[in-house]
């Protein structure tokens, strides 16, 4: 046995290392090809961007339809918009999606707050965060009142 | 036992099956695993059969989906029962797989040589939750609309891949017709396929680990363990049938995507914990929006739990404590959120 050990080249690392290297090369090539194939697949699965409608005003109702200190959520091109009739008689409009995780918000006239039912976010009548986890204010949209028609401008 | 000339056997799989039937399982852990696996397999079979039946009538468009499910429940013979079985089977499967993971953690079954089984088991539990979740979106009720919107926002919080994930899931920035086809594809195609791979890995692992020879305190898989498993499966099947007949799941009315409010809805029990953490968090954590931090932390936590055997190769006591504390926090958080 000791003779054998002397004549045969000592614990030979080369063939093993060669095999490891080969395995590594095959694995890396396969992963690379797989990743390259994944890229067009992900691009395919991402729908092409649709052109967004330009700035436009939408009539959301007549002034007398809104009671003082009340609000309603309207659907403008698939986006919820909260139209708020303030106690003084002014109107404000906000994109009615909570800035936390996008839940539709609603108005609480008793507290004069805009509230999110999902995680308890609360906003003032100016859209600013009062409490809860939302990281930023609601996005405000301009409101125009013309001849008793309330119009929200999107763009 | 084996045929004298294996090359001449036209169906060598019979020899393999005979070998599998001949393995022995220990009376403690081995038998427990066989029993849990049998119940899980029964529930998965129920899900597969009722799922194929439900798909016969389902129409994946936002305009038709709700009506097509309502048609199954109100018009189709046994429609209410099939939907109810599919629902309660899914809830039970989550509970059984969750219990299996907890039991495996208690028995330190993530140690060598069980790493692959542990990873597959956690993957199956996560897949079961994903199946329940995508399934809850398919009827496109008011609740589905809110959940689709909310969950895609949650997915979008993940770093780097988040917005891409949301686009892939919804096929747009808001839930639409494309979303339902994609959700159906996930629910009935992609997720079950991944689950099959995990089940295959688990079966190979179990077959490879099981001792071939009887020892003190072991019993043979066939017929002794198999008979016990069949008896338990029969009891579970009867209980499931009773539950499904007595408590059919609610089917809410459809809703307009742009106005569906979450007011009055409670989150699903398996996500209650996450939602409560989101509610309790301040707007910013470590200078980032708290939702982003929490969602990333939950994803990292589950991934760490699944890949635990790779981090803790020596299977230390501290490692087990970490796993158990994590699981206890999930269970405790869920119970607390449900009582809230």
Short mmCIF file of C-alpha atoms in Angstrom, two decimals, chain A residues 8 13 19 33 44-45 49 56 71 75 77 86 103 115-117 121 123 126 134 144:
data_model
loop_
_atom_site.label_atom_id
_atom_site.label_comp_id
_atom_site.label_asym_id
_atom_site.label_seq_id
_atom_site.Cartn_x
_atom_site.Cartn_y
_atom_site.Cartn_z
CA UNK A 8 0.81 6.86 -7.95
CA UNK A 13 -6.52 17.29 -7.15
CA UNK A 19 -14.63 18.39 -13.04
CA UNK A 33 -29.12 31.29 -21.10
CA UNK A 44 -43.74 40.28 -23.01
CA UNK A 45 -45.80 39.91 -19.84
CA UNK A 49 -48.18 51.60 -21.67
CA UNK A 56 -59.64 67.56 -19.19
CA UNK A 71 -68.55 64.44 -0.12
CA UNK A 75 -65.20 57.57 -11.11
CA UNK A 77 -61.61 57.52 -16.25
CA UNK A 86 -66.58 72.18 2.63
CA UNK A 103 -57.32 51.99 -0.71
CA UNK A 115 -60.41 58.52 6.36
CA UNK A 116 -58.94 55.32 4.97
CA UNK A 117 -60.69 52.12 6.12
CA UNK A 121 -54.95 56.70 7.81
CA UNK A 123 -56.34 63.24 6.34
CA UNK A 126 -56.73 70.05 2.89
CA UNK A 134 -49.78 57.28 5.08
CA UNK A 144 -63.92 74.89 -11.07
#
